[in-house]
Amino acid sequence: MAERGSDTQWPRFEVFQQAREGAPFANVGSVHAPDAELALQNARDVFVRRPQTHRLWVAPARVILMKTAEELEADAAWREAPVTADAPEKVYFIFRKTSQRRSMTYVRHIGAVKAATPVQALAEAVEQFNDKPVYVWWVVPAEAIVATRDEDAKSMFGPAHEKEYRMPTAYPTRTMMEEVRKEE
């Protein structure tokens, strides 16, 4: 059975989508699921209905370090988190938001760093990826990500490409509603 919090919902997983091979992964939203494999299936059903998708990643939201620029500025001591001497380094994927423009994407993957803690990874990311103003930083442990495999792309995403897309105007709801009103 999946671990649950004090509420009645399953754990939340953040969803990252790669539109085509070589494109950056982008956060497109979240899903709730009892485990990562079902989160991946839910992510496919929710976020791959129309857009082109090459791969999906999901990660438990509870393991992601999320900080805004304002939070980092307000707490100058955030970089000074203690580290035990024998803490092993891990790979962390770095995501950032560099625009306040509204879009389906919240943060985009920009690279990876090795660090002993998420806070150290964030400090490294701020130093390494400071080529433009950043509004939000996300640090995701690479080991926490569950991903689709390239060989599963056809079965996972193929049906969405074959599905006919109709504009809302293709459905005669207005005419039908007028007929319903006339009958009343």
Coordinates of C-alpha atoms in Angstrom, one line a residue:
M1 CA 0.0 0.0 0.0
A2 CA 1.2 3.5 -0.8
E3 CA 2.4 5.8 1.9
R4 CA -0.3 8.5 2.6
G5 CA -0.2 11.8 4.4
S6 CA -2.9 13.1 6.7
D7 CA -5.2 13.8 3.8
T8 CA -7.1 11.2 1.7
Q9 CA -5.1 11.8 -1.6
W10 CA -2.4 9.7 -3.0
P11 CA 1.1 11.2 -3.1
R12 CA 1.6 13.9 -5.7
F13 CA 4.1 13.4 -8.6
E14 CA 5.5 16.2 -10.7
V15 CA 5.3 15.4 -14.5
F16 CA 8.1 16.4 -16.9
Q17 CA 7.5 16.0 -20.7
Q18 CA 10.1 15.9 -23.5
A19 CA 8.4 16.9 -26.8
R20 CA 11.1 15.4 -29.1
E21 CA 14.4 13.7 -28.7
G22 CA 17.0 16.2 -27.6
A23 CA 14.5 18.8 -26.4
P24 CA 14.6 19.8 -22.7
F25 CA 12.2 18.3 -20.3
A26 CA 9.6 20.7 -19.0
N27 CA 7.3 20.5 -16.0
V28 CA 3.7 20.4 -17.3
G29 CA 1.8 19.7 -14.1
S30 CA 1.3 17.0 -11.5
V31 CA -0.7 13.8 -10.9
H32 CA -1.6 11.9 -7.8
A33 CA -0.9 8.1 -7.8
P34 CA -0.1 5.4 -5.3
D35 CA 3.3 4.8 -6.9
A36 CA 5.6 6.1 -9.7
E37 CA 4.6 3.5 -12.3
L38 CA 0.9 4.5 -12.0
A39 CA 1.9 8.1 -11.9
L40 CA 3.6 7.6 -15.3
Q41 CA 0.4 6.1 -16.7
N42 CA -1.7 8.9 -15.3
A43 CA 0.7 11.5 -16.7
R44 CA 0.4 9.9 -20.1
D45 CA -3.4 10.0 -19.9
V46 CA -3.6 13.6 -18.7
F47 CA -0.7 15.3 -20.5
V48 CA -0.2 13.4 -23.8
R49 CA -3.7 13.7 -25.3
R50 CA -2.6 16.1 -28.1
P51 CA 1.0 17.3 -27.9
Q52 CA 3.9 15.6 -29.4
T53 CA 5.8 13.6 -26.7
H54 CA 9.0 11.6 -26.9
R55 CA 9.5 10.8 -23.2
L56 CA 7.9 11.4 -19.7
W57 CA 9.5 11.7 -16.3
V58 CA 7.7 11.7 -13.0
A59 CA 9.2 12.4 -9.6
P60 CA 7.6 12.5 -6.1
A61 CA 6.9 16.1 -5.3
R62 CA 8.1 15.6 -1.7
V63 CA 11.7 15.0 -2.8
I64 CA 11.9 18.1 -5.0
L65 CA 13.6 21.2 -3.5
M66 CA 11.6 24.2 -4.8
K67 CA 12.7 27.7 -4.2
T68 CA 11.8 31.1 -5.6
A69 CA 14.3 33.9 -6.1
E70 CA 12.5 35.8 -3.3
E71 CA 12.9 32.9 -0.9
L72 CA 16.6 32.7 -1.6
E73 CA 17.1 36.5 -1.3
A74 CA 15.2 36.6 2.0
D75 CA 17.3 33.9 3.6
A76 CA 21.0 34.7 3.0
A77 CA 22.1 31.8 5.1
W78 CA 20.4 29.1 2.9
R79 CA 23.8 28.2 1.4
E80 CA 25.3 27.3 4.8
A81 CA 23.4 24.0 5.3
P82 CA 25.6 21.6 7.2
V83 CA 27.0 18.5 5.4
T84 CA 28.3 15.5 7.1
A85 CA 31.9 14.7 5.9
D86 CA 31.0 11.2 4.6
A87 CA 27.9 12.3 2.7
P88 CA 28.1 10.8 -0.8
E89 CA 27.6 12.9 -3.8
K90 CA 24.5 12.3 -5.9
V91 CA 23.3 13.6 -9.3
Y92 CA 20.6 16.3 -9.1
F93 CA 18.7 17.6 -12.1
I94 CA 18.2 21.3 -12.2
F95 CA 15.1 23.1 -13.5
R96 CA 14.4 26.8 -13.6
K97 CA 11.7 29.3 -14.6
T98 CA 13.1 32.3 -16.4
S99 CA 9.9 34.0 -17.6
Q100 CA 6.7 35.2 -16.0
R101 CA 4.9 34.6 -19.2
R102 CA 1.9 32.2 -18.9
S103 CA 2.4 28.9 -20.6
M104 CA 1.8 25.2 -20.1
T105 CA 5.4 24.8 -18.9
Y106 CA 6.4 25.9 -15.4
V107 CA 10.1 25.0 -15.2
R108 CA 12.5 23.6 -17.8
H109 CA 15.4 21.2 -17.3
I110 CA 18.7 23.0 -17.8
G111 CA 21.3 20.5 -16.6
A112 CA 22.6 18.4 -13.8
V113 CA 25.0 18.9 -10.9
K114 CA 26.7 16.5 -8.4
A115 CA 26.3 17.4 -4.7
A116 CA 26.0 15.8 -1.3
T117 CA 22.6 17.5 -0.5
P118 CA 19.8 19.3 -2.5
V119 CA 20.8 22.6 -0.9
Q120 CA 24.4 22.2 -2.1
A121 CA 23.1 21.2 -5.5
L122 CA 21.0 24.4 -5.6
A123 CA 24.0 26.5 -4.6
E124 CA 26.0 24.9 -7.5
A125 CA 23.1 25.5 -9.9
V126 CA 22.8 29.2 -8.9
E127 CA 26.6 29.6 -9.6
Q128 CA 26.6 27.5 -12.8
F129 CA 23.3 28.5 -14.5
N130 CA 23.1 32.2 -13.8
D131 CA 23.1 33.4 -17.4
K132 CA 19.6 35.0 -17.1
P133 CA 17.3 36.1 -14.3
V134 CA 15.6 33.1 -12.6
Y135 CA 12.3 33.3 -10.8
V136 CA 12.0 29.6 -9.6
W137 CA 14.6 26.9 -9.0
W138 CA 13.8 23.1 -8.7
V139 CA 16.3 20.5 -7.7
V140 CA 15.3 16.9 -8.4
P141 CA 17.4 13.9 -7.3
A142 CA 18.1 11.9 -10.5
E143 CA 17.5 8.7 -8.6
A144 CA 13.9 9.7 -7.8
I145 CA 12.9 10.1 -11.4
V146 CA 10.9 7.3 -13.1
A147 CA 11.0 7.6 -16.9
T148 CA 9.4 6.1 -19.9
R149 CA 11.9 4.2 -22.1
D150 CA 12.6 5.0 -25.7
E151 CA 11.4 1.6 -26.8
D152 CA 8.0 2.2 -25.1
A153 CA 7.4 5.5 -27.0
K154 CA 5.3 3.9 -29.7
S155 CA 2.9 2.0 -27.3
M156 CA 2.8 4.9 -24.8
F157 CA 2.3 7.8 -27.1
G158 CA 1.4 6.4 -30.5
P159 CA -2.4 6.3 -29.9
A160 CA -2.5 10.0 -29.2
H161 CA -1.0 10.7 -32.7
E162 CA -3.6 8.6 -34.4
K163 CA -6.5 10.2 -32.6
E164 CA -8.4 12.8 -34.7
Y165 CA -8.4 16.2 -33.1
R166 CA -11.5 18.3 -33.6
M167 CA -11.9 22.0 -32.8
P168 CA -14.7 22.7 -30.4
T169 CA -16.7 24.3 -33.2
A170 CA -17.0 20.8 -34.8
Y171 CA -19.5 19.9 -32.2
P172 CA -23.0 21.3 -32.8
T173 CA -23.8 22.0 -29.2
R174 CA -25.2 25.4 -29.8
T175 CA -27.8 24.1 -32.2
M176 CA -28.7 21.2 -29.9
M177 CA -29.1 23.5 -27.0
E178 CA -31.4 25.8 -29.0
E179 CA -33.5 22.7 -29.8
V180 CA -33.7 21.8 -26.1
R181 CA -34.7 25.3 -25.2
K182 CA -37.5 25.3 -27.8
E183 CA -38.9 22.0 -26.4
E184 CA -39.2 23.5 -22.9

